[in-house]
Each structure stands twice: as C-alpha cells, then as structure tokens.
Amino acid sequence: MKMKSPFLFLLSYFFLSCAFSQQHKIDSFSIGTDVQICIDRPDNFKASRKTLLIFFALPNGNSIPQTMGKKMKPGDDWHYDIQHIKAQTGFLRKKINHKNVVVVYAGNRFNAWPLWKQKHTDYPVLINHIIDTVVSLFASGKTTIALNGHSGGGSFVLGYLKTVDEIPDKIERISFLDSDYGYDSSYNEKFVKWVRKSKKNQLNVFAYNDSVALYDGKPIVSATGGTWYRSHLMLTNLENDFSFTGAENDSLIFYTSVNKQIHFFFKKNPDRKIFHTQQVELNGFIHSILCGTRYESKGYLYYGKRAYDYYIEK
C-alpha cells in the first residue's frame, strides 16, 4: 500500500509485556501520534494452533483499562464496571480452547473514533494500515479475524469496511454492539457478497430501542439517528437477499437468517430507559463471538446474569 500520510511512518512499537494472569499477556504499542493498540494474548499462546483475532474498537469516552474492566473498589470510576471485555475474553478462552483467542483493543487519544476520523481526512488509509499492522504480527495462514466494537467503535469498523471493495476472506465475523450509527445502504452489497462467499461468515447486530429512550425527560437521539433505526434499516436491506425468521421473549426480539449466518438482537424498551452499555455488560461480547457456533448460549445467556464474574481481576 502506498503511504499517503506522515501518520503511517510514526509507528512507535514499544511492547509492555507482562503476565496479568494465567490467561492474559498484554502487549501495548502506539501507531502514529494518537492511536493506541493493546493486544491481549493468552499466556499459553501456541503457534501451532489457529488464532481468532478479535478487533474490539473502543466506545466513546472509554479508555482501554476501563474497557477491560476490573473488580471495583470504593472511589473507582464507574466505567470500569460496564463492559468487562477482559473477563468476557477469559470466558471465551475456556470455551474456545482449541484456538488462540486474541483481543486487540483499538483506541485513540480522543477516546472517540468518530472524532478521530474528523481529525484525519485520510482515515480510510489509516484504518487499513492499523489493521494490517496488527494482522502482520500473526501467522497469516492460521489467523481469522473478527471485527467488533461498541458505541463509537462501530465507526472504526464501518470506516474499515469503506476502504475495501470486498470484505476480505480473512474476516469471518463482524459484530456491531449497539454501534452501527453510521450504517447506510451503501454497505449492503458488501455484506451480501461476504455472507454468500463462505458459510463461516457471520454478521451480528445488537441494538436497543433508543428511538424512545429519554435522559432527563428528553430524547437521546433523533428518530433516525440511533442504532434502533439503523439496525432495522440494515435488516430491511438484507431481507432483499436473505430470508429471516423472527422470535421474541419479554425482553428481546430476535431475527435470524435461514442460513444461520446473520443475527439481529433487539432489546425492547417500553419504559424508555437507556440500555446502551448493558448490551455489552450482560454477556454481549461473549454472545457476539459465540452466536451461530456450537457454543452458543452454553454456560451463559445473552442479556442474562453475568457469566464471567469469576474472570474479573483486581
């Protein structure tokens, strides 16, 4: 790739490797002046195994340590207790124990990918470079990729998808955890071709009815500005090419494509509350990786009690 920005020459690669537990070995480095990458590898990483490389783009307003989570102590910032991606990763590693499950936290100094993109007009090139840089650290023939993110992290995922004519074969899972604010119909053809390309490819979308949510008595998004509207738009577009079945319970509405490769999870909101972070906290990250596999809903329930408390560290 031809480098078009000085940003791409500023790869400062300083590994801060330390074993935080028997399950986690953390490597951190910067790309350019304002992108932070943190790679959580299993301490028993084996080159002979296949690797599932999960890019988790950070939500707006959260640091990498806050996104990882920890056991709360008096006075701790509440952000440490709303996602627990590190503990959910621990749960995943016990389930998918035949692979190296690696999580790549992607953040920036603005703590908001939409704002970062505004600061970098050449963001399509830069996002592509970020992903290529991390992927190059792992054996290409044994690595598959999952793109994931919460809140503003969806802007990073959609920013990457905008850079490619077709979604690459190495990407086998794309999940939006209440994060597809930037979705429009221009992405639909790419999703359709990608899903049809391989039975392994999975698209997962999580949203709650933010169109009726209130904060201090006022709407938090416009009628078309939230994930409820954008996710239903995505579903409507995909229904032109795929058949779906629907189901619901007291809390959730489910849509699953007949080929079992596309999943929508919609949280009802009759009381007009805000459920933005709970979709992640209540086993959402786990479900975004395991839904559509033989491990789906085994030992956990999406939007149920936290299944990962045992793995939360101090």
PDB file of C-alpha atoms in Angstrom:
ATOM      1  CA  MET A   1       0.000   0.000   0.000  1.00  0.00           C
ATOM      2  CA  LYS A   2       1.328   3.449  -0.858  1.00  0.00           C
ATOM      3  CA  MET A   3       1.584   5.521   2.306  1.00  0.00           C
ATOM      4  CA  LYS A   4      -0.171   8.859   1.923  1.00  0.00           C
ATOM      5  CA  SER A   5       0.301  10.383   5.352  1.00  0.00           C
ATOM      6  CA  PRO A   6       3.200  11.017   7.773  1.00  0.00           C
ATOM      7  CA  PHE A   7       0.982   9.209  10.282  1.00  0.00           C
ATOM      8  CA  LEU A   8       1.951   5.926   8.687  1.00  0.00           C
ATOM      9  CA  PHE A   9       5.649   6.476   9.301  1.00  0.00           C
ATOM     10  CA  LEU A  10       5.213   7.078  13.007  1.00  0.00           C
ATOM     11  CA  LEU A  11       4.829   3.521  14.220  1.00  0.00           C
ATOM     12  CA  SER A  12       6.266   3.565  17.722  1.00  0.00           C
ATOM     13  CA  TYR A  13       6.420  -0.040  18.715  1.00  0.00           C
ATOM     14  CA  PHE A  14       7.062  -0.473  22.394  1.00  0.00           C
ATOM     15  CA  PHE A  15       5.952  -3.749  23.891  1.00  0.00           C
ATOM     16  CA  LEU A  16       4.969  -3.688  27.520  1.00  0.00           C
ATOM     17  CA  SER A  17       4.678  -7.439  28.007  1.00  0.00           C
ATOM     18  CA  CYS A  18       3.600  -8.767  31.332  1.00  0.00           C
ATOM     19  CA  ALA A  19       1.513 -11.672  32.505  1.00  0.00           C
ATOM     20  CA  PHE A  20      -1.531 -10.224  34.272  1.00  0.00           C
ATOM     21  CA  SER A  21      -2.888 -13.683  34.982  1.00  0.00           C
ATOM     22  CA  GLN A  22      -2.669 -17.199  33.720  1.00  0.00           C
ATOM     23  CA  GLN A  23      -4.906 -16.195  30.811  1.00  0.00           C
ATOM     24  CA  HIS A  24      -3.671 -12.786  29.745  1.00  0.00           C
ATOM     25  CA  LYS A  25      -0.429 -11.445  28.360  1.00  0.00           C
ATOM     26  CA  ILE A  26      -0.686  -7.801  27.395  1.00  0.00           C
ATOM     27  CA  ASP A  27       1.336  -6.114  24.644  1.00  0.00           C
ATOM     28  CA  SER A  28       0.799  -2.393  24.042  1.00  0.00           C
ATOM     29  CA  PHE A  29       2.070  -0.023  21.372  1.00  0.00           C
ATOM     30  CA  SER A  30       1.188   3.160  19.547  1.00  0.00           C
ATOM     31  CA  ILE A  31       0.642   3.763  15.869  1.00  0.00           C
ATOM     32  CA  GLY A  32       1.321   7.336  14.889  1.00  0.00           C
ATOM     33  CA  THR A  33       0.712  10.043  17.444  1.00  0.00           C
ATOM     34  CA  ASP A  34      -2.824   9.270  18.512  1.00  0.00           C
ATOM     35  CA  VAL A  35      -3.729   5.597  18.121  1.00  0.00           C
ATOM     36  CA  GLN A  36      -3.277   3.131  20.967  1.00  0.00           C
ATOM     37  CA  ILE A  37      -3.295  -0.619  20.418  1.00  0.00           C
ATOM     38  CA  CYS A  38      -3.391  -3.179  23.219  1.00  0.00           C
ATOM     39  CA  ILE A  39      -3.138  -6.878  22.366  1.00  0.00           C
ATOM     40  CA  ASP A  40      -4.414  -9.399  24.905  1.00  0.00           C
ATOM     41  CA  ARG A  41      -2.898 -12.787  24.058  1.00  0.00           C
ATOM     42  CA  PRO A  42      -3.432 -15.984  26.039  1.00  0.00           C
ATOM     43  CA  ASP A  43      -0.431 -16.728  28.212  1.00  0.00           C
ATOM     44  CA  ASN A  44      -0.332 -20.230  26.698  1.00  0.00           C
ATOM     45  CA  PHE A  45      -0.377 -18.960  23.097  1.00  0.00           C
ATOM     46  CA  LYS A  46       0.657 -21.760  20.735  1.00  0.00           C
ATOM     47  CA  ALA A  47       1.888 -21.038  17.221  1.00  0.00           C
ATOM     48  CA  SER A  48       0.671 -24.470  16.139  1.00  0.00           C
ATOM     49  CA  ARG A  49      -2.940 -23.521  16.855  1.00  0.00           C
ATOM     50  CA  LYS A  50      -5.278 -21.427  14.760  1.00  0.00           C
ATOM     51  CA  THR A  51      -5.766 -17.879  16.042  1.00  0.00           C
ATOM     52  CA  LEU A  52      -9.004 -15.950  16.329  1.00  0.00           C
ATOM     53  CA  LEU A  53      -8.002 -12.281  16.201  1.00  0.00           C
ATOM     54  CA  ILE A  54     -10.783 -10.057  17.548  1.00  0.00           C
ATOM     55  CA  PHE A  55     -10.512  -6.319  16.938  1.00  0.00           C
ATOM     56  CA  PHE A  56     -12.535  -4.528  19.603  1.00  0.00           C
ATOM     57  CA  ALA A  57     -12.859  -0.830  18.782  1.00  0.00           C
ATOM     58  CA  LEU A  58     -13.377   1.187  21.940  1.00  0.00           C
ATOM     59  CA  PRO A  59     -16.618   3.018  22.734  1.00  0.00           C
ATOM     60  CA  ASN A  60     -16.729   6.782  23.023  1.00  0.00           C
ATOM     61  CA  GLY A  61     -15.473   8.136  26.324  1.00  0.00           C
ATOM     62  CA  ASN A  62     -13.688   4.976  27.484  1.00  0.00           C
ATOM     63  CA  SER A  63     -10.017   4.198  27.941  1.00  0.00           C
ATOM     64  CA  ILE A  64      -8.501   0.778  27.281  1.00  0.00           C
ATOM     65  CA  PRO A  65      -8.220  -0.084  31.023  1.00  0.00           C
ATOM     66  CA  GLN A  66     -11.856   0.941  31.536  1.00  0.00           C
ATOM     67  CA  THR A  67     -12.941  -1.201  28.601  1.00  0.00           C
ATOM     68  CA  MET A  68     -11.020  -4.164  30.005  1.00  0.00           C
ATOM     69  CA  GLY A  69     -12.693  -3.720  33.392  1.00  0.00           C
ATOM     70  CA  LYS A  70     -11.699  -4.803  36.899  1.00  0.00           C
ATOM     71  CA  LYS A  71     -13.060  -5.570  40.349  1.00  0.00           C
ATOM     72  CA  MET A  72     -14.498  -2.348  41.698  1.00  0.00           C
ATOM     73  CA  LYS A  73     -13.240  -0.613  44.814  1.00  0.00           C
ATOM     74  CA  PRO A  74     -14.715   2.433  46.575  1.00  0.00           C
ATOM     75  CA  GLY A  75     -13.965   5.544  44.557  1.00  0.00           C
ATOM     76  CA  ASP A  76     -13.311   3.748  41.253  1.00  0.00           C
ATOM     77  CA  ASP A  77     -14.691   5.277  38.073  1.00  0.00           C
ATOM     78  CA  TRP A  78     -17.936   3.553  37.072  1.00  0.00           C
ATOM     79  CA  HIS A  79     -16.583   2.992  33.553  1.00  0.00           C
ATOM     80  CA  TYR A  80     -14.513   0.065  34.891  1.00  0.00           C
ATOM     81  CA  ASP A  81     -17.690  -1.906  35.573  1.00  0.00           C
ATOM     82  CA  ILE A  82     -19.744  -1.576  32.384  1.00  0.00           C
ATOM     83  CA  GLN A  83     -18.048  -3.764  29.759  1.00  0.00           C
ATOM     84  CA  HIS A  84     -15.532  -6.195  31.257  1.00  0.00           C
ATOM     85  CA  ILE A  85     -14.142  -7.247  27.888  1.00  0.00           C
ATOM     86  CA  LYS A  86     -11.100  -8.768  29.576  1.00  0.00           C
ATOM     87  CA  ALA A  87     -13.211 -11.021  31.807  1.00  0.00           C
ATOM     88  CA  GLN A  88     -15.526 -11.922  28.937  1.00  0.00           C
ATOM     89  CA  THR A  89     -12.389 -12.852  26.987  1.00  0.00           C
ATOM     90  CA  GLY A  90     -11.440 -15.190  29.835  1.00  0.00           C
ATOM     91  CA  PHE A  91     -14.815 -16.898  29.495  1.00  0.00           C
ATOM     92  CA  LEU A  92     -14.351 -17.208  25.735  1.00  0.00           C
ATOM     93  CA  ARG A  93     -10.924 -18.820  26.132  1.00  0.00           C
ATOM     94  CA  LYS A  94     -12.380 -21.555  28.299  1.00  0.00           C
ATOM     95  CA  LYS A  95     -14.991 -22.269  25.637  1.00  0.00           C
ATOM     96  CA  ILE A  96     -12.828 -21.948  22.517  1.00  0.00           C
ATOM     97  CA  ASN A  97      -9.863 -23.779  23.989  1.00  0.00           C
ATOM     98  CA  HIS A  98      -8.664 -25.229  20.695  1.00  0.00           C
ATOM     99  CA  LYS A  99      -7.721 -21.782  19.349  1.00  0.00           C
ATOM    100  CA  ASN A 100      -5.653 -18.826  20.449  1.00  0.00           C
ATOM    101  CA  VAL A 101      -8.294 -16.210  21.268  1.00  0.00           C
ATOM    102  CA  VAL A 102      -6.589 -12.813  20.921  1.00  0.00           C
ATOM    103  CA  VAL A 103      -8.330  -9.493  21.562  1.00  0.00           C
ATOM    104  CA  VAL A 104      -6.994  -6.279  20.048  1.00  0.00           C
ATOM    105  CA  TYR A 105      -8.224  -3.153  21.827  1.00  0.00           C
ATOM    106  CA  ALA A 106      -8.171  -0.252  19.385  1.00  0.00           C
ATOM    107  CA  GLY A 107      -8.358   3.224  20.900  1.00  0.00           C
ATOM    108  CA  ASN A 108      -7.216   6.771  20.290  1.00  0.00           C
ATOM    109  CA  ARG A 109      -6.288   9.806  22.333  1.00  0.00           C
ATOM    110  CA  PHE A 110      -9.653  11.466  21.659  1.00  0.00           C
ATOM    111  CA  ASN A 111     -11.488   8.477  23.170  1.00  0.00           C
ATOM    112  CA  ALA A 112     -13.882   8.638  20.219  1.00  0.00           C
ATOM    113  CA  TRP A 113     -13.419   7.091  16.781  1.00  0.00           C
ATOM    114  CA  PRO A 114     -15.926   9.458  15.104  1.00  0.00           C
ATOM    115  CA  LEU A 115     -13.891  12.448  16.324  1.00  0.00           C
ATOM    116  CA  TRP A 116     -10.612  10.771  15.330  1.00  0.00           C
ATOM    117  CA  LYS A 117     -11.957  10.314  11.809  1.00  0.00           C
ATOM    118  CA  GLN A 118     -12.842  14.005  11.657  1.00  0.00           C
ATOM    119  CA  LYS A 119      -9.237  14.837  12.539  1.00  0.00           C
ATOM    120  CA  HIS A 120      -7.871  12.562   9.779  1.00  0.00           C
ATOM    121  CA  THR A 121      -9.391  13.118   6.366  1.00  0.00           C
ATOM    122  CA  ASP A 122      -7.350  10.170   5.071  1.00  0.00           C
ATOM    123  CA  TYR A 123      -8.807   7.860   7.716  1.00  0.00           C
ATOM    124  CA  PRO A 124      -9.642   5.065   5.222  1.00  0.00           C
ATOM    125  CA  VAL A 125      -5.928   4.609   4.524  1.00  0.00           C
ATOM    126  CA  LEU A 126      -5.039   4.899   8.191  1.00  0.00           C
ATOM    127  CA  ILE A 127      -7.594   2.373   9.461  1.00  0.00           C
ATOM    128  CA  ASN A 128      -6.486  -0.102   6.821  1.00  0.00           C
ATOM    129  CA  HIS A 129      -2.896   0.413   7.950  1.00  0.00           C
ATOM    130  CA  ILE A 130      -3.830  -0.119  11.622  1.00  0.00           C
ATOM    131  CA  ILE A 131      -5.467  -3.446  10.892  1.00  0.00           C
ATOM    132  CA  ASP A 132      -2.724  -4.591   8.511  1.00  0.00           C
ATOM    133  CA  THR A 133      -0.056  -3.707  11.083  1.00  0.00           C
ATOM    134  CA  VAL A 134      -1.635  -5.838  13.795  1.00  0.00           C
ATOM    135  CA  VAL A 135      -2.511  -8.746  11.498  1.00  0.00           C
ATOM    136  CA  SER A 136       1.107  -8.886  10.287  1.00  0.00           C
ATOM    137  CA  LEU A 137       2.155  -9.914  13.811  1.00  0.00           C
ATOM    138  CA  PHE A 138       0.385 -13.254  13.450  1.00  0.00           C
ATOM    139  CA  ALA A 139       0.801 -16.182  11.069  1.00  0.00           C
ATOM    140  CA  SER A 140      -1.474 -15.315   8.157  1.00  0.00           C
ATOM    141  CA  GLY A 141      -2.381 -18.878   7.226  1.00  0.00           C
ATOM    142  CA  LYS A 142      -3.655 -19.670  10.705  1.00  0.00           C
ATOM    143  CA  THR A 143      -5.422 -16.423  11.582  1.00  0.00           C
ATOM    144  CA  THR A 144      -9.046 -15.425  11.122  1.00  0.00           C
ATOM    145  CA  ILE A 145     -10.408 -12.007  12.050  1.00  0.00           C
ATOM    146  CA  ALA A 146     -13.485 -10.767  13.868  1.00  0.00           C
ATOM    147  CA  LEU A 147     -14.341  -7.062  13.680  1.00  0.00           C
ATOM    148  CA  ASN A 148     -16.167  -5.860  16.756  1.00  0.00           C
ATOM    149  CA  GLY A 149     -16.867  -2.707  18.699  1.00  0.00           C
ATOM    150  CA  HIS A 150     -19.253  -0.896  20.994  1.00  0.00           C
ATOM    151  CA  SER A 151     -20.775   2.586  20.650  1.00  0.00           C
ATOM    152  CA  GLY A 152     -18.409   4.796  18.630  1.00  0.00           C
ATOM    153  CA  GLY A 153     -16.278   1.719  17.951  1.00  0.00           C
ATOM    154  CA  GLY A 154     -18.676   0.943  15.138  1.00  0.00           C
ATOM    155  CA  SER A 155     -17.303   3.990  13.356  1.00  0.00           C
ATOM    156  CA  PHE A 156     -13.912   2.272  13.222  1.00  0.00           C
ATOM    157  CA  VAL A 157     -15.450  -0.942  11.830  1.00  0.00           C
ATOM    158  CA  LEU A 158     -17.513   0.880   9.214  1.00  0.00           C
ATOM    159  CA  GLY A 159     -14.507   3.051   8.388  1.00  0.00           C
ATOM    160  CA  TYR A 160     -12.527  -0.079   7.563  1.00  0.00           C
ATOM    161  CA  LEU A 161     -15.347  -1.605   5.509  1.00  0.00           C
ATOM    162  CA  LYS A 162     -15.482   1.601   3.499  1.00  0.00           C
ATOM    163  CA  THR A 163     -11.864   1.097   2.426  1.00  0.00           C
ATOM    164  CA  VAL A 164     -12.363  -2.289   0.767  1.00  0.00           C
ATOM    165  CA  ASP A 165     -14.160  -3.149  -2.465  1.00  0.00           C
ATOM    166  CA  GLU A 166     -14.975  -6.557  -0.988  1.00  0.00           C
ATOM    167  CA  ILE A 167     -14.704  -7.726   2.606  1.00  0.00           C
ATOM    168  CA  PRO A 168     -11.539  -9.879   2.756  1.00  0.00           C
ATOM    169  CA  ASP A 169     -11.721 -13.658   3.159  1.00  0.00           C
ATOM    170  CA  LYS A 170      -9.704 -13.482   6.387  1.00  0.00           C
ATOM    171  CA  ILE A 171     -12.625 -11.721   8.107  1.00  0.00           C
ATOM    172  CA  GLU A 172     -15.122 -14.323   9.315  1.00  0.00           C
ATOM    173  CA  ARG A 173     -17.195 -12.366  11.839  1.00  0.00           C
ATOM    174  CA  ILE A 174     -18.477  -8.783  12.028  1.00  0.00           C
ATOM    175  CA  SER A 175     -20.410  -7.625  15.098  1.00  0.00           C
ATOM    176  CA  PHE A 176     -21.986  -4.299  15.982  1.00  0.00           C
ATOM    177  CA  LEU A 177     -22.626  -3.981  19.716  1.00  0.00           C
ATOM    178  CA  ASP A 178     -25.049  -1.052  19.659  1.00  0.00           C
ATOM    179  CA  SER A 179     -22.579   0.646  17.354  1.00  0.00           C
ATOM    180  CA  ASP A 180     -23.912   0.885  13.789  1.00  0.00           C
ATOM    181  CA  TYR A 181     -24.843   4.586  13.982  1.00  0.00           C
ATOM    182  CA  GLY A 182     -23.009   5.256  10.718  1.00  0.00           C
ATOM    183  CA  TYR A 183     -24.638   2.479   8.702  1.00  0.00           C
ATOM    184  CA  ASP A 184     -26.311   3.327   5.413  1.00  0.00           C
ATOM    185  CA  SER A 185     -27.417   1.304   2.419  1.00  0.00           C
ATOM    186  CA  SER A 186     -24.064   1.695   0.658  1.00  0.00           C
ATOM    187  CA  TYR A 187     -22.650  -1.128   2.821  1.00  0.00           C
ATOM    188  CA  ASN A 188     -25.369  -3.626   1.948  1.00  0.00           C
ATOM    189  CA  GLU A 189     -23.848  -5.070  -1.222  1.00  0.00           C
ATOM    190  CA  LYS A 190     -20.566  -5.748   0.580  1.00  0.00           C
ATOM    191  CA  PHE A 191     -22.352  -7.576   3.386  1.00  0.00           C
ATOM    192  CA  VAL A 192     -24.396  -9.658   0.934  1.00  0.00           C
ATOM    193  CA  LYS A 193     -21.365 -10.752  -1.108  1.00  0.00           C
ATOM    194  CA  TRP A 194     -19.364 -11.513   2.018  1.00  0.00           C
ATOM    195  CA  VAL A 195     -22.076 -13.636   3.663  1.00  0.00           C
ATOM    196  CA  ARG A 196     -22.609 -15.594   0.459  1.00  0.00           C
ATOM    197  CA  LYS A 197     -18.880 -16.134  -0.011  1.00  0.00           C
ATOM    198  CA  SER A 198     -18.489 -18.562   2.893  1.00  0.00           C
ATOM    199  CA  LYS A 199     -20.762 -20.417   5.296  1.00  0.00           C
ATOM    200  CA  LYS A 200     -18.314 -19.473   8.052  1.00  0.00           C
ATOM    201  CA  ASN A 201     -19.034 -15.751   7.745  1.00  0.00           C
ATOM    202  CA  GLN A 202     -21.256 -14.297  10.471  1.00  0.00           C
ATOM    203  CA  LEU A 203     -22.862 -10.858  10.806  1.00  0.00           C
ATOM    204  CA  ASN A 204     -24.268  -9.950  14.241  1.00  0.00           C
ATOM    205  CA  VAL A 205     -26.129  -6.778  15.164  1.00  0.00           C
ATOM    206  CA  PHE A 206     -27.199  -5.706  18.673  1.00  0.00           C
ATOM    207  CA  ALA A 207     -29.410  -2.686  19.339  1.00  0.00           C
ATOM    208  CA  TYR A 208     -31.997  -1.413  21.780  1.00  0.00           C
ATOM    209  CA  ASN A 209     -34.905   0.914  21.138  1.00  0.00           C
ATOM    210  CA  ASP A 210     -33.018   4.150  21.645  1.00  0.00           C
ATOM    211  CA  SER A 211     -35.565   5.972  19.477  1.00  0.00           C
ATOM    212  CA  VAL A 212     -37.814   6.239  22.548  1.00  0.00           C
ATOM    213  CA  ALA A 213     -35.099   6.468  25.237  1.00  0.00           C
ATOM    214  CA  LEU A 214     -35.118   9.554  27.456  1.00  0.00           C
ATOM    215  CA  TYR A 215     -32.448  11.272  29.530  1.00  0.00           C
ATOM    216  CA  ASP A 216     -33.750  13.924  31.922  1.00  0.00           C
ATOM    217  CA  GLY A 217     -37.016  13.693  30.053  1.00  0.00           C
ATOM    218  CA  LYS A 218     -35.510  14.420  26.644  1.00  0.00           C
ATOM    219  CA  PRO A 219     -34.791  12.092  23.670  1.00  0.00           C
ATOM    220  CA  ILE A 220     -31.169  10.982  23.419  1.00  0.00           C
ATOM    221  CA  VAL A 221     -31.209  10.508  19.618  1.00  0.00           C
ATOM    222  CA  SER A 222     -33.307  11.654  16.705  1.00  0.00           C
ATOM    223  CA  ALA A 223     -35.850   9.303  15.144  1.00  0.00           C
ATOM    224  CA  THR A 224     -33.293   8.187  12.548  1.00  0.00           C
ATOM    225  CA  GLY A 225     -30.047   8.815  14.400  1.00  0.00           C
ATOM    226  CA  GLY A 226     -29.796   5.795  16.672  1.00  0.00           C
ATOM    227  CA  THR A 227     -28.948   2.127  16.360  1.00  0.00           C
ATOM    228  CA  TRP A 228     -32.606   1.036  16.534  1.00  0.00           C
ATOM    229  CA  TYR A 229     -33.352   2.807  13.254  1.00  0.00           C
ATOM    230  CA  ARG A 230     -30.011   1.970  11.605  1.00  0.00           C
ATOM    231  CA  SER A 231     -30.187  -1.711  12.559  1.00  0.00           C
ATOM    232  CA  HIS A 232     -33.731  -2.036  11.234  1.00  0.00           C
ATOM    233  CA  LEU A 233     -32.593  -0.342   8.034  1.00  0.00           C
ATOM    234  CA  MET A 234     -29.810  -2.922   7.730  1.00  0.00           C
ATOM    235  CA  LEU A 235     -32.291  -5.740   8.346  1.00  0.00           C
ATOM    236  CA  THR A 236     -34.688  -4.345   5.725  1.00  0.00           C
ATOM    237  CA  ASN A 237     -31.888  -4.133   3.165  1.00  0.00           C
ATOM    238  CA  LEU A 238     -30.681  -7.670   3.879  1.00  0.00           C
ATOM    239  CA  GLU A 239     -34.208  -9.047   3.567  1.00  0.00           C
ATOM    240  CA  ASN A 240     -33.972  -8.356  -0.160  1.00  0.00           C
ATOM    241  CA  ASP A 241     -31.380 -11.145  -0.392  1.00  0.00           C
ATOM    242  CA  PHE A 242     -31.916 -13.383   2.635  1.00  0.00           C
ATOM    243  CA  SER A 243     -34.932 -14.900   4.366  1.00  0.00           C
ATOM    244  CA  PHE A 244     -35.274 -14.376   8.115  1.00  0.00           C
ATOM    245  CA  THR A 245     -37.206 -15.975  10.930  1.00  0.00           C
ATOM    246  CA  GLY A 246     -38.304 -13.986  13.970  1.00  0.00           C
ATOM    247  CA  ALA A 247     -38.926 -14.754  17.631  1.00  0.00           C
ATOM    248  CA  GLU A 248     -39.238 -12.806  20.872  1.00  0.00           C
ATOM    249  CA  ASN A 249     -39.499 -13.039  24.620  1.00  0.00           C
ATOM    250  CA  ASP A 250     -40.414 -10.498  27.290  1.00  0.00           C
ATOM    251  CA  SER A 251     -37.204  -8.557  26.749  1.00  0.00           C
ATOM    252  CA  LEU A 252     -35.772  -9.251  23.297  1.00  0.00           C
ATOM    253  CA  ILE A 253     -36.719  -9.617  19.652  1.00  0.00           C
ATOM    254  CA  PHE A 254     -34.582 -11.963  17.529  1.00  0.00           C
ATOM    255  CA  TYR A 255     -34.170 -12.183  13.775  1.00  0.00           C
ATOM    256  CA  THR A 256     -32.020 -14.947  12.277  1.00  0.00           C
ATOM    257  CA  SER A 257     -31.378 -15.607   8.613  1.00  0.00           C
ATOM    258  CA  VAL A 258     -32.457 -19.027   7.395  1.00  0.00           C
ATOM    259  CA  ASN A 259     -28.822 -19.825   6.589  1.00  0.00           C
ATOM    260  CA  LYS A 260     -27.965 -19.052  10.273  1.00  0.00           C
ATOM    261  CA  GLN A 261     -25.271 -16.531   9.280  1.00  0.00           C
ATOM    262  CA  ILE A 262     -26.975 -13.251  10.190  1.00  0.00           C
ATOM    263  CA  HIS A 263     -28.329 -12.436  13.638  1.00  0.00           C
ATOM    264  CA  PHE A 264     -30.171  -9.372  14.946  1.00  0.00           C
ATOM    265  CA  PHE A 265     -30.840  -8.883  18.659  1.00  0.00           C
ATOM    266  CA  PHE A 266     -33.239  -6.069  19.508  1.00  0.00           C
ATOM    267  CA  LYS A 267     -33.827  -5.010  23.125  1.00  0.00           C
ATOM    268  CA  LYS A 268     -37.336  -3.786  23.829  1.00  0.00           C
ATOM    269  CA  ASN A 269     -37.730  -0.543  25.746  1.00  0.00           C
ATOM    270  CA  PRO A 270     -41.284   0.032  26.980  1.00  0.00           C
ATOM    271  CA  ASP A 271     -40.077   2.162  29.908  1.00  0.00           C
ATOM    272  CA  ARG A 272     -37.939   4.429  27.663  1.00  0.00           C
ATOM    273  CA  LYS A 273     -34.707   3.646  29.511  1.00  0.00           C
ATOM    274  CA  ILE A 274     -31.072   3.689  28.321  1.00  0.00           C
ATOM    275  CA  PHE A 275     -29.604   0.223  27.735  1.00  0.00           C
ATOM    276  CA  HIS A 276     -26.542   1.245  25.752  1.00  0.00           C
ATOM    277  CA  THR A 277     -23.854  -0.386  27.914  1.00  0.00           C
ATOM    278  CA  GLN A 278     -25.922  -3.250  29.309  1.00  0.00           C
ATOM    279  CA  GLN A 279     -25.988  -4.870  25.889  1.00  0.00           C
ATOM    280  CA  VAL A 280     -22.247  -5.406  26.308  1.00  0.00           C
ATOM    281  CA  GLU A 281     -22.145  -5.981  30.071  1.00  0.00           C
ATOM    282  CA  LEU A 282     -24.801  -8.719  30.086  1.00  0.00           C
ATOM    283  CA  ASN A 283     -22.672 -11.208  28.134  1.00  0.00           C
ATOM    284  CA  GLY A 284     -22.958  -9.226  24.905  1.00  0.00           C
ATOM    285  CA  PHE A 285     -19.318  -9.552  23.881  1.00  0.00           C
ATOM    286  CA  ILE A 286     -19.414 -13.293  24.601  1.00  0.00           C
ATOM    287  CA  HIS A 287     -22.551 -13.715  22.509  1.00  0.00           C
ATOM    288  CA  SER A 288     -21.162 -11.660  19.639  1.00  0.00           C
ATOM    289  CA  ILE A 289     -18.392 -14.249  19.282  1.00  0.00           C
ATOM    290  CA  LEU A 290     -20.292 -17.447  20.110  1.00  0.00           C
ATOM    291  CA  CYS A 291     -23.691 -16.943  18.480  1.00  0.00           C
ATOM    292  CA  GLY A 292     -24.049 -19.185  15.463  1.00  0.00           C
ATOM    293  CA  THR A 293     -21.476 -21.652  16.843  1.00  0.00           C
ATOM    294  CA  ARG A 294     -21.840 -24.875  18.815  1.00  0.00           C
ATOM    295  CA  TYR A 295     -21.044 -22.903  21.968  1.00  0.00           C
ATOM    296  CA  GLU A 296     -23.987 -20.516  21.632  1.00  0.00           C
ATOM    297  CA  SER A 297     -25.809 -19.971  24.961  1.00  0.00           C
ATOM    298  CA  LYS A 298     -23.839 -22.739  26.687  1.00  0.00           C
ATOM    299  CA  GLY A 299     -22.905 -21.618  30.180  1.00  0.00           C
ATOM    300  CA  TYR A 300     -24.277 -18.126  29.596  1.00  0.00           C
ATOM    301  CA  LEU A 301     -27.368 -16.297  28.380  1.00  0.00           C
ATOM    302  CA  TYR A 302     -27.346 -13.084  26.388  1.00  0.00           C
ATOM    303  CA  TYR A 303     -28.949 -10.357  28.460  1.00  0.00           C
ATOM    304  CA  GLY A 304     -28.871 -12.652  31.457  1.00  0.00           C
ATOM    305  CA  LYS A 305     -26.760 -12.721  34.603  1.00  0.00           C
ATOM    306  CA  ARG A 306     -23.048 -12.028  34.094  1.00  0.00           C
ATOM    307  CA  ALA A 307     -21.430 -15.349  33.227  1.00  0.00           C
ATOM    308  CA  TYR A 308     -17.877 -14.058  33.580  1.00  0.00           C
ATOM    309  CA  ASP A 309     -17.664 -12.774  37.183  1.00  0.00           C
ATOM    310  CA  TYR A 310     -15.112 -15.478  38.030  1.00  0.00           C
ATOM    311  CA  TYR A 311     -12.710 -13.962  35.482  1.00  0.00           C
ATOM    312  CA  ILE A 312     -12.872 -10.357  36.706  1.00  0.00           C
ATOM    313  CA  GLU A 313      -9.464  -9.371  38.068  1.00  0.00           C
ATOM    314  CA  LYS A 314      -8.375  -6.739  40.570  1.00  0.00           C
TER     315      LYS A 314
END
